[in-house]
PDB file of C-alpha atoms in Angstrom:
ATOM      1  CA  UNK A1106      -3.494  31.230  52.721  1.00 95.00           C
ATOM      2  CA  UNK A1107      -4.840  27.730  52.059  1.00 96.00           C
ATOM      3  CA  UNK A1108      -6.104  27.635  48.365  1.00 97.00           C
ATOM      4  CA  UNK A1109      -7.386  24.981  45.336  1.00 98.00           C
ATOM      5  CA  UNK A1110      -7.899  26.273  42.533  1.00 98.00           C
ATOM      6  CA  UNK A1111      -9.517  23.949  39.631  1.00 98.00           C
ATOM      7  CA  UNK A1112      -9.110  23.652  35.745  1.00 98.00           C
ATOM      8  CA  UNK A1113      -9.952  21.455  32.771  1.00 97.00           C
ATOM      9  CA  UNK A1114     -13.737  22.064  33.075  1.00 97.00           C
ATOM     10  CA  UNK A1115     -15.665  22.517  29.562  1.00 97.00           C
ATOM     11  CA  UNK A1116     -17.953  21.363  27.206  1.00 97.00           C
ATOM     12  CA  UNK A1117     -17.720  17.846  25.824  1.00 97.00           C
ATOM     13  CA  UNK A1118     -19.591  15.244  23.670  1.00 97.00           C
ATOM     14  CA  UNK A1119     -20.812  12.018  25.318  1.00 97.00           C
ATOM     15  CA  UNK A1120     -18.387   9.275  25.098  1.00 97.00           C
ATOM     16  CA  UNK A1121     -15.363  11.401  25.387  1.00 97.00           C
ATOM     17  CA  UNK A1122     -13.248  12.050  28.330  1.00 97.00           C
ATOM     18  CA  UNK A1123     -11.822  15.027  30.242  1.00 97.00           C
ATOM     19  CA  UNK A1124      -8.939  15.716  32.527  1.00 98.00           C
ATOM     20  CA  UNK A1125      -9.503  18.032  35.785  1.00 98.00           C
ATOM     21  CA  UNK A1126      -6.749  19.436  37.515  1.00 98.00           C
ATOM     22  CA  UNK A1127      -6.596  21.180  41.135  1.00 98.00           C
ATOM     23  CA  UNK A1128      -4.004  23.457  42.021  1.00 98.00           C
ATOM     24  CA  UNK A1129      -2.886  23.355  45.844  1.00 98.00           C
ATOM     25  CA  UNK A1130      -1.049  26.116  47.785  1.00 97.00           C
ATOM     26  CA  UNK A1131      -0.735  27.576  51.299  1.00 97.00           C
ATOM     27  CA  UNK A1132      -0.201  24.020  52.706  1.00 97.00           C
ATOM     28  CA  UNK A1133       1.932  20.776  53.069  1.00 97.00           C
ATOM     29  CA  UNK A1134      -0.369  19.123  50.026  1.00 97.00           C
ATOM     30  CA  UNK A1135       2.089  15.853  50.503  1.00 97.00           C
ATOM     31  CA  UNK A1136       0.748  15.215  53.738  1.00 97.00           C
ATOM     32  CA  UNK A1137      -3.158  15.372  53.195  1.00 97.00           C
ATOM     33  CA  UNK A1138      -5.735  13.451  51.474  1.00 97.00           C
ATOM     34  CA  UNK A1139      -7.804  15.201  48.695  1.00 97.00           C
ATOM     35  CA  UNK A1140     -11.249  14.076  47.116  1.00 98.00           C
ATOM     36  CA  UNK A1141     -13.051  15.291  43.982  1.00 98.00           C
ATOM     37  CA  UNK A1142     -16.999  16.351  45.088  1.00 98.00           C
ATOM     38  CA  UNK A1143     -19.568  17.273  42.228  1.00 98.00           C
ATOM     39  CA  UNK A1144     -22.852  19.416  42.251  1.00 98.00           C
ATOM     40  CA  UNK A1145     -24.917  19.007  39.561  1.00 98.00           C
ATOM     41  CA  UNK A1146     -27.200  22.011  38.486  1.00 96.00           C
ATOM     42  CA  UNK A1147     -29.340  22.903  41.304  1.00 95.00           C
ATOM     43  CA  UNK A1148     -28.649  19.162  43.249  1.00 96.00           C
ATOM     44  CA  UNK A1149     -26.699  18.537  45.785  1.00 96.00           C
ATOM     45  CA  UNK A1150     -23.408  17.610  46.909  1.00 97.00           C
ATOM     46  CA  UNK A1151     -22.332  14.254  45.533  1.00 98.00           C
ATOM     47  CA  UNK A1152     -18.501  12.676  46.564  1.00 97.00           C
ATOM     48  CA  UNK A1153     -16.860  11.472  43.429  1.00 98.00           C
ATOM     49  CA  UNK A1154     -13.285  10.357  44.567  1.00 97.00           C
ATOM     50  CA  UNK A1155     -11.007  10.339  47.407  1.00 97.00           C
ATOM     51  CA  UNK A1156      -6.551   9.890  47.313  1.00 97.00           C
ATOM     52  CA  UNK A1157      -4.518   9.494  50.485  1.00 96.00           C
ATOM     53  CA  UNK A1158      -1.860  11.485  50.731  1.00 96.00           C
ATOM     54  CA  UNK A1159       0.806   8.750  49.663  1.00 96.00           C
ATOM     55  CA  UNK A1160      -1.981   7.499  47.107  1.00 96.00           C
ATOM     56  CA  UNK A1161      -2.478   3.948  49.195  1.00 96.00           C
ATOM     57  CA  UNK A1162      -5.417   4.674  49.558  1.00 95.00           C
ATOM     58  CA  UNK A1163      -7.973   5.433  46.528  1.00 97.00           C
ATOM     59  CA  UNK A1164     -11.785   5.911  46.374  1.00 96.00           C
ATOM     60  CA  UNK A1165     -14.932   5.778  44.266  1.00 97.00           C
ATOM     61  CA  UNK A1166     -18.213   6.181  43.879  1.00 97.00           C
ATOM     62  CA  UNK A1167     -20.317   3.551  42.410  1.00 96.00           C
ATOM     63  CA  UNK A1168     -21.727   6.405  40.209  1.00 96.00           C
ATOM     64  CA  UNK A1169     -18.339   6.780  38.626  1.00 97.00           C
ATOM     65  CA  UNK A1170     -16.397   3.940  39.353  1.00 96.00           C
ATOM     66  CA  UNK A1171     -14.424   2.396  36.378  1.00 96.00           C
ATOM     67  CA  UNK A1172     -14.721   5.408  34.712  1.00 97.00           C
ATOM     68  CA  UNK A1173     -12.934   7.922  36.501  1.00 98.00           C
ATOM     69  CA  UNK A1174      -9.195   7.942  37.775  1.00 98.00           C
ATOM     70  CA  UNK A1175      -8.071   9.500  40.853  1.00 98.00           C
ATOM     71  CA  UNK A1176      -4.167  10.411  41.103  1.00 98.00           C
ATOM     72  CA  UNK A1177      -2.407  12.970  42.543  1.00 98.00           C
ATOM     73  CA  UNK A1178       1.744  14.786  42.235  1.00 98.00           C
ATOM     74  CA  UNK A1179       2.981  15.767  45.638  1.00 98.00           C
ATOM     75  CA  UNK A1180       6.038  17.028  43.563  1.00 98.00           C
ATOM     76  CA  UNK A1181       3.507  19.465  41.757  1.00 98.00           C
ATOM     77  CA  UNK A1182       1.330  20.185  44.154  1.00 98.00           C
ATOM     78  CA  UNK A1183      -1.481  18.716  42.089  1.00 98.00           C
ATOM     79  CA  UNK A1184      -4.342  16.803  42.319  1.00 98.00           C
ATOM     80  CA  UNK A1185      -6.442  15.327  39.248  1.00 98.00           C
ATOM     81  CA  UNK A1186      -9.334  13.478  37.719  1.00 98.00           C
ATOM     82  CA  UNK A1187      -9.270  11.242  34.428  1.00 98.00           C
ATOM     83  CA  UNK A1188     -12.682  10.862  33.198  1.00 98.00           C
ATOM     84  CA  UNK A1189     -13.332   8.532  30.413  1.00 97.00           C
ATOM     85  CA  UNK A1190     -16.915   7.851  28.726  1.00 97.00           C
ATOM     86  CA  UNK A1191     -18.320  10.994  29.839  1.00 97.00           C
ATOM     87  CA  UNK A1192     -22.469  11.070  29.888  1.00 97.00           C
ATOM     88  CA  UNK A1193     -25.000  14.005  30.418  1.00 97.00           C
ATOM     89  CA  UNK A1194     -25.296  12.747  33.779  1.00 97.00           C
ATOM     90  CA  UNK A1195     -21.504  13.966  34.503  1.00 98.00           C
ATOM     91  CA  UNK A1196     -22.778  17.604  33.838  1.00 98.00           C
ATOM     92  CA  UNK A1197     -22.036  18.977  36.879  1.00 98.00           C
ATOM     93  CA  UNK A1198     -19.683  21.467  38.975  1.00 98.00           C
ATOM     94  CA  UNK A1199     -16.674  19.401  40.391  1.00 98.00           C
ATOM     95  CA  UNK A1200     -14.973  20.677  43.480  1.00 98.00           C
ATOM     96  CA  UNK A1201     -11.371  19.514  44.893  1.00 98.00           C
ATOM     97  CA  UNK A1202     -11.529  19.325  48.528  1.00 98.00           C
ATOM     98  CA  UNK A1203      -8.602  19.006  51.268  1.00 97.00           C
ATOM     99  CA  UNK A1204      -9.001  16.441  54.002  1.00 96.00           C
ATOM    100  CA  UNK A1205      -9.040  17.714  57.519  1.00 93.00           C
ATOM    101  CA  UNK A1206      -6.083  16.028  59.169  1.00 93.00           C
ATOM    102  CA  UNK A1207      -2.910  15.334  57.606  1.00 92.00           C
ATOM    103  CA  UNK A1208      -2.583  11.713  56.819  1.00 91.00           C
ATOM    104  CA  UNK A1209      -5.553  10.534  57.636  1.00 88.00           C
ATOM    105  CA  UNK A1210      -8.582   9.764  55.207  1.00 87.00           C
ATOM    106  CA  UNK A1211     -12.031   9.902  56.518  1.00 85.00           C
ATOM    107  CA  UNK A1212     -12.707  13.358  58.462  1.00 90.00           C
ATOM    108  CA  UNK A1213     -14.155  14.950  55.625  1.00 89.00           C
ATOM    109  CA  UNK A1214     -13.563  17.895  54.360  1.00 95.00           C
ATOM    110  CA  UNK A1215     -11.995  21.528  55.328  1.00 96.00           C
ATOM    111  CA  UNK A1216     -11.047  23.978  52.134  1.00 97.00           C
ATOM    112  CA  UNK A1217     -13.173  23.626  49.172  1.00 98.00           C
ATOM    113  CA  UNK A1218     -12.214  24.931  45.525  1.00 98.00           C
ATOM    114  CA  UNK A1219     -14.149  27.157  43.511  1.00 97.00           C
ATOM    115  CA  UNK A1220     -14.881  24.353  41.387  1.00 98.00           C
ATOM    116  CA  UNK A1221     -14.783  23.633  37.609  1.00 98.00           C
ATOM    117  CA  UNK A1222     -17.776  23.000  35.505  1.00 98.00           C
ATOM    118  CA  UNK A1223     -18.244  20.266  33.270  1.00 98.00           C
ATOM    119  CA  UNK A1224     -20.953  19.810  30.589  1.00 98.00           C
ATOM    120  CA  UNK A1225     -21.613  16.932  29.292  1.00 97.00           C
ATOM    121  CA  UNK A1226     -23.899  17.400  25.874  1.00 96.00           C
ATOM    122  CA  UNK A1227     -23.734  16.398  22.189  1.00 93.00           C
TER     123      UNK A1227
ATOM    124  CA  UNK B  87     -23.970   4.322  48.306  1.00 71.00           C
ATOM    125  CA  UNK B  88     -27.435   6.010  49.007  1.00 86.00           C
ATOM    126  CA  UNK B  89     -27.611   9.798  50.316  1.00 92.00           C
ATOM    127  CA  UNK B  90     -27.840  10.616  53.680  1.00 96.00           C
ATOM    128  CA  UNK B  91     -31.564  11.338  54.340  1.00 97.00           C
ATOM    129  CA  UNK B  92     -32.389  15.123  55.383  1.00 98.00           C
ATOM    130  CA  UNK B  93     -35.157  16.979  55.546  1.00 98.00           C
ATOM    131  CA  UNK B  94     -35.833  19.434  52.356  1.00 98.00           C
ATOM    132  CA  UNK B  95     -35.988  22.665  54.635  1.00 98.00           C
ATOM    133  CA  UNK B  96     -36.720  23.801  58.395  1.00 98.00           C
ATOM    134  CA  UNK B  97     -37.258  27.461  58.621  1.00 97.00           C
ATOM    135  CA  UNK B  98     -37.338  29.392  62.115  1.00 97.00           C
ATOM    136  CA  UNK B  99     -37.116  33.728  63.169  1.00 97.00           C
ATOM    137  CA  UNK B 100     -34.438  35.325  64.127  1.00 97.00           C
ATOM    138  CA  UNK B 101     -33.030  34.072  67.702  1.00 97.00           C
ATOM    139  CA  UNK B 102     -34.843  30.837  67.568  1.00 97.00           C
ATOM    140  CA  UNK B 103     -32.947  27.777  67.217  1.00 97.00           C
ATOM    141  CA  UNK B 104     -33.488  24.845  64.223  1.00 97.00           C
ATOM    142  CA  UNK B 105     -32.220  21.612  64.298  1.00 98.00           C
ATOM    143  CA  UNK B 106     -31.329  19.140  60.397  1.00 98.00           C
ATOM    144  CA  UNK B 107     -31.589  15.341  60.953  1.00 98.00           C
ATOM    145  CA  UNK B 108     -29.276  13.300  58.888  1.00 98.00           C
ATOM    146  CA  UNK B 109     -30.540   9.803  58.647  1.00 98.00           C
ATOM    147  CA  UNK B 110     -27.797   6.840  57.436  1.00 97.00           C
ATOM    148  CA  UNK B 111     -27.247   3.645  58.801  1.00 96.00           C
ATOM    149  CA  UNK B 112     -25.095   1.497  60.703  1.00 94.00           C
ATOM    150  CA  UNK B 113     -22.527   1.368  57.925  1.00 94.00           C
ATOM    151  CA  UNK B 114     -21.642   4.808  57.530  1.00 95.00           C
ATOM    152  CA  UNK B 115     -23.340   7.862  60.423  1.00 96.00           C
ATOM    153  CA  UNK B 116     -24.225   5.027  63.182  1.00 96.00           C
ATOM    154  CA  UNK B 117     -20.573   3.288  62.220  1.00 94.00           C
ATOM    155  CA  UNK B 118     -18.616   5.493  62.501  1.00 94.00           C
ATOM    156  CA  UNK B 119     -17.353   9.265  64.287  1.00 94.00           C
ATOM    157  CA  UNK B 120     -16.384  10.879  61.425  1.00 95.00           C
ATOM    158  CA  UNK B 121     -20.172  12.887  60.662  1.00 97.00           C
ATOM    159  CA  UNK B 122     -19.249  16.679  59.232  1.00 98.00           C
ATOM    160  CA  UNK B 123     -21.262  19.308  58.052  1.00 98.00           C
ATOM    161  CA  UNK B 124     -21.183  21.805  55.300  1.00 98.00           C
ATOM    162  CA  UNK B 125     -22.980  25.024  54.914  1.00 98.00           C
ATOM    163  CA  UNK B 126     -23.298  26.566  51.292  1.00 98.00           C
ATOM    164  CA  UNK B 127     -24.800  29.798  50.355  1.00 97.00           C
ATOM    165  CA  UNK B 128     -25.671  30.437  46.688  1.00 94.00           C
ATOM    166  CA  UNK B 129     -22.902  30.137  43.959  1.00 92.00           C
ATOM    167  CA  UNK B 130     -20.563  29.770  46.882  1.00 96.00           C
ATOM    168  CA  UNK B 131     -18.292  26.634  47.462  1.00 97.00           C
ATOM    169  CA  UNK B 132     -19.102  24.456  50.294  1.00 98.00           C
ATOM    170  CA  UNK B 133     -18.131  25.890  54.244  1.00 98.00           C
ATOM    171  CA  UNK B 134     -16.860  22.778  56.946  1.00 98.00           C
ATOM    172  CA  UNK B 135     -19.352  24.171  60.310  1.00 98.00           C
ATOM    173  CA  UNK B 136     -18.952  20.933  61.700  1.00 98.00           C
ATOM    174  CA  UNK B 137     -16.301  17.906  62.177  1.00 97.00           C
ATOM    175  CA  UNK B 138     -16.264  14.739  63.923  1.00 96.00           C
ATOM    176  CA  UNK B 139     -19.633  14.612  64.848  1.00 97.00           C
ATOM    177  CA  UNK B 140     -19.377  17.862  67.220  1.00 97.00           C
ATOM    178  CA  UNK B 141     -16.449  19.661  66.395  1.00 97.00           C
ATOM    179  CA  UNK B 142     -16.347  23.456  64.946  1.00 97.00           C
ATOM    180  CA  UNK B 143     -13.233  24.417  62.881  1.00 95.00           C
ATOM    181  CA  UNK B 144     -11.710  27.957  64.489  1.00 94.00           C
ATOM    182  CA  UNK B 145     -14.052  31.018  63.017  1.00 95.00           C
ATOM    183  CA  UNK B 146     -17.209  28.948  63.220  1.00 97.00           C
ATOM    184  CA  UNK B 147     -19.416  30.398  66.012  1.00 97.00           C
ATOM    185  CA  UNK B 148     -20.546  28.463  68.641  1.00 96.00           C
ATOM    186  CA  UNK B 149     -24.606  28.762  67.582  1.00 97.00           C
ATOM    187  CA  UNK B 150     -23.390  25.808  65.586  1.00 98.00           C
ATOM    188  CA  UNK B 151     -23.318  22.395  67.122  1.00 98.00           C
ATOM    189  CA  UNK B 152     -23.677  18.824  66.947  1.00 98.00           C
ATOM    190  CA  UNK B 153     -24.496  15.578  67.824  1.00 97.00           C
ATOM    191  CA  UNK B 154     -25.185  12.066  67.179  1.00 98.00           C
ATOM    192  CA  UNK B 155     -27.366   9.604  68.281  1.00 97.00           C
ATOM    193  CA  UNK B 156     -27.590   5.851  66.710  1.00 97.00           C
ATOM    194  CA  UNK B 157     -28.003   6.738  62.816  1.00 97.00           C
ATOM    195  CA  UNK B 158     -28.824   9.817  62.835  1.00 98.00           C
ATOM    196  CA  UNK B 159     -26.918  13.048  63.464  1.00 98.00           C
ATOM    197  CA  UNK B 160     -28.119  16.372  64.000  1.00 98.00           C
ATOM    198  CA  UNK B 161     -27.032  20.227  63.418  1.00 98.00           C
ATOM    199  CA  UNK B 162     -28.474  22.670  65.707  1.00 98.00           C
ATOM    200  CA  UNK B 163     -28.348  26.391  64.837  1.00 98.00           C
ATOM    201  CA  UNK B 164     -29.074  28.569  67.940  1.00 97.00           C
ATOM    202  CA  UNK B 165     -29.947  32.089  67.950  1.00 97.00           C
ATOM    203  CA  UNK B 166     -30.975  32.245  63.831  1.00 97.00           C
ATOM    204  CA  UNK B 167     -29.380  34.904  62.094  1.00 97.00           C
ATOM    205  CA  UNK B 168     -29.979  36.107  58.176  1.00 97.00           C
ATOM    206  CA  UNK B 169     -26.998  34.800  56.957  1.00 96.00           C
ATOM    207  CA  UNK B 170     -27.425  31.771  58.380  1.00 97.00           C
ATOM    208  CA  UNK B 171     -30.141  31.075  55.411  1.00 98.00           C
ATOM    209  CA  UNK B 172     -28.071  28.773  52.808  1.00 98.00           C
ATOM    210  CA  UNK B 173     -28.120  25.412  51.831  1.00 98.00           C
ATOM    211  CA  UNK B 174     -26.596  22.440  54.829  1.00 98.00           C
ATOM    212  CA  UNK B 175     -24.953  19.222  53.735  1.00 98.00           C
ATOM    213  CA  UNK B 176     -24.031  16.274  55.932  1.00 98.00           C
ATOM    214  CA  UNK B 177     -21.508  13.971  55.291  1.00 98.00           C
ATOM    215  CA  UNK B 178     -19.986  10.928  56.836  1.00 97.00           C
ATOM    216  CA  UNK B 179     -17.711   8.217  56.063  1.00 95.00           C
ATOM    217  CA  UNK B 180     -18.895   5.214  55.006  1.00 95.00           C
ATOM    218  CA  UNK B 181     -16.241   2.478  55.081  1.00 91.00           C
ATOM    219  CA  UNK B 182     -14.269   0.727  52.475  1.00 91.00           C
ATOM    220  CA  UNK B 183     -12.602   4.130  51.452  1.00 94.00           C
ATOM    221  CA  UNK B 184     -16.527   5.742  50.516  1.00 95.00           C
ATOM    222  CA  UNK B 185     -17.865   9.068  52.081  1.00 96.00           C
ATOM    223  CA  UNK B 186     -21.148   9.826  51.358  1.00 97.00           C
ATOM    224  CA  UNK B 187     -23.521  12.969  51.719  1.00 98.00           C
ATOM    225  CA  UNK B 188     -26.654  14.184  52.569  1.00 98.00           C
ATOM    226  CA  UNK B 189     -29.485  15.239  50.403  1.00 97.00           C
ATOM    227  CA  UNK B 190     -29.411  18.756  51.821  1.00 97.00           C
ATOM    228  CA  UNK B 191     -31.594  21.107  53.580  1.00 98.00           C
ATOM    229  CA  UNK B 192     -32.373  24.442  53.155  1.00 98.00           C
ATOM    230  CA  UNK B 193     -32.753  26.578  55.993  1.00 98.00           C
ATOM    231  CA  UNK B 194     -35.059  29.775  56.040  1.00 97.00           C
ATOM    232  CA  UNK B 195     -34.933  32.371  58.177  1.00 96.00           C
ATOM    233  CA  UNK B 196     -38.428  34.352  58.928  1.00 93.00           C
TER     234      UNK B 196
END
């Protein structure tokens, strides 16, 4: 079975920064892009990030660009997200998402994670 | 990198058919065939209904289409059923590595 499963979610203070991870199984995670999507509290979705699968290929939002990384271990099976001068406007639930076709990019977006919630708030 | 524009809710009975707009422009729904949508009941994660403009992913019934036309795509849902009350994003690519969603729209069944 095709799974993500999320982690590094919490409470922090603005300013500070936060590492999520994303856990892949059930599938060849070397050949597929991934992408980080957020939903803050009652709002809708909101793409944060986007990796090819041989990382060539890396994408932002304006919203976070600058102050988010994007990288990925095919060895691990891993995907993650460095975020660095976190605000209350961060505070949100951030889903890792598998790209439909193997190595491509822009499809979208098949198996969703059960997210991981970060809170942003001194 | 604005949001797809959708309507806030459609509502229709049981058996009837609604259809969601999703209004971009010509650099991301009108530029391109990669439109999908996303179906998300409460405290739930995110469900792909629809790929590539038109295309369901194996399990999704067939009261679930789409289509596009200029900048603006559409999901219909034929024959309404309970559980198909929940939350519908769009999404397309936008160019220069960017995808970009939808506002949402909440559909209510009668």
């Amino acid at each position: 079975e095709v799974q993500l499963a999320e982690s590094g979610g919490g409470l922090v203070q603005p300013g500070r920064s936060l590492r999520l991870s994303c856990a892949a199984s059930g599938f060849n995670f070397a050949d597929y892009a991934m992408h980080w999507v957020r939903q803050a509290p009652g709002k809708g979705l909101e793409w944060v990030s986007g990796i090819s699968w041989d990382s060539s290929t890396i994408g932002y939002a304006d919203s976070v660009k600058g102050r988010v990384t994007i990288s990925r271990d095919n060895a691990k099976n891993s995907l993650y997200l460095q975020m660095n001068s976190l605000s209350p406007e961060d505070t949100a639930l951030y889903y890792c998402a598998k790209e439909i076709r193997p190595l491509f990019y822009y499809y979208g977006m098949d198996v969703w994670g059960q997210g991981t919630t970060v809170a942003v708030s001194s | 990198q604005s949001a797809l524009t959708q309507p806030r809710s459609v509502s229709g009975s049981p058996g009837q058919s609604v259809t969601i707009s999703c209004t971009g422009s010509s650099g991301d729904v009108g530029g391109f065939h990669y439109v999908s949508w996303y179906q998300q009941h409460p405290v739930k994660a995110p469900k792909l209904i629809i790929f590539d403009v038109n295309k369901r992913p194996s399990g999704v019934p067939d009261r679930f289409s789409g289509s596009k036309s200029g900048n603006t795509a559409s999901l219909i849902i034929s024959g309404l059923q309970a559980d198909d009350e929940a939350d519908y994003f769009c999404s397309s690519y936008a160019g220069n590595k960017i995808f970009v969603f939808g506002s949402g729209t909440k559909v209510n069944v009668l």
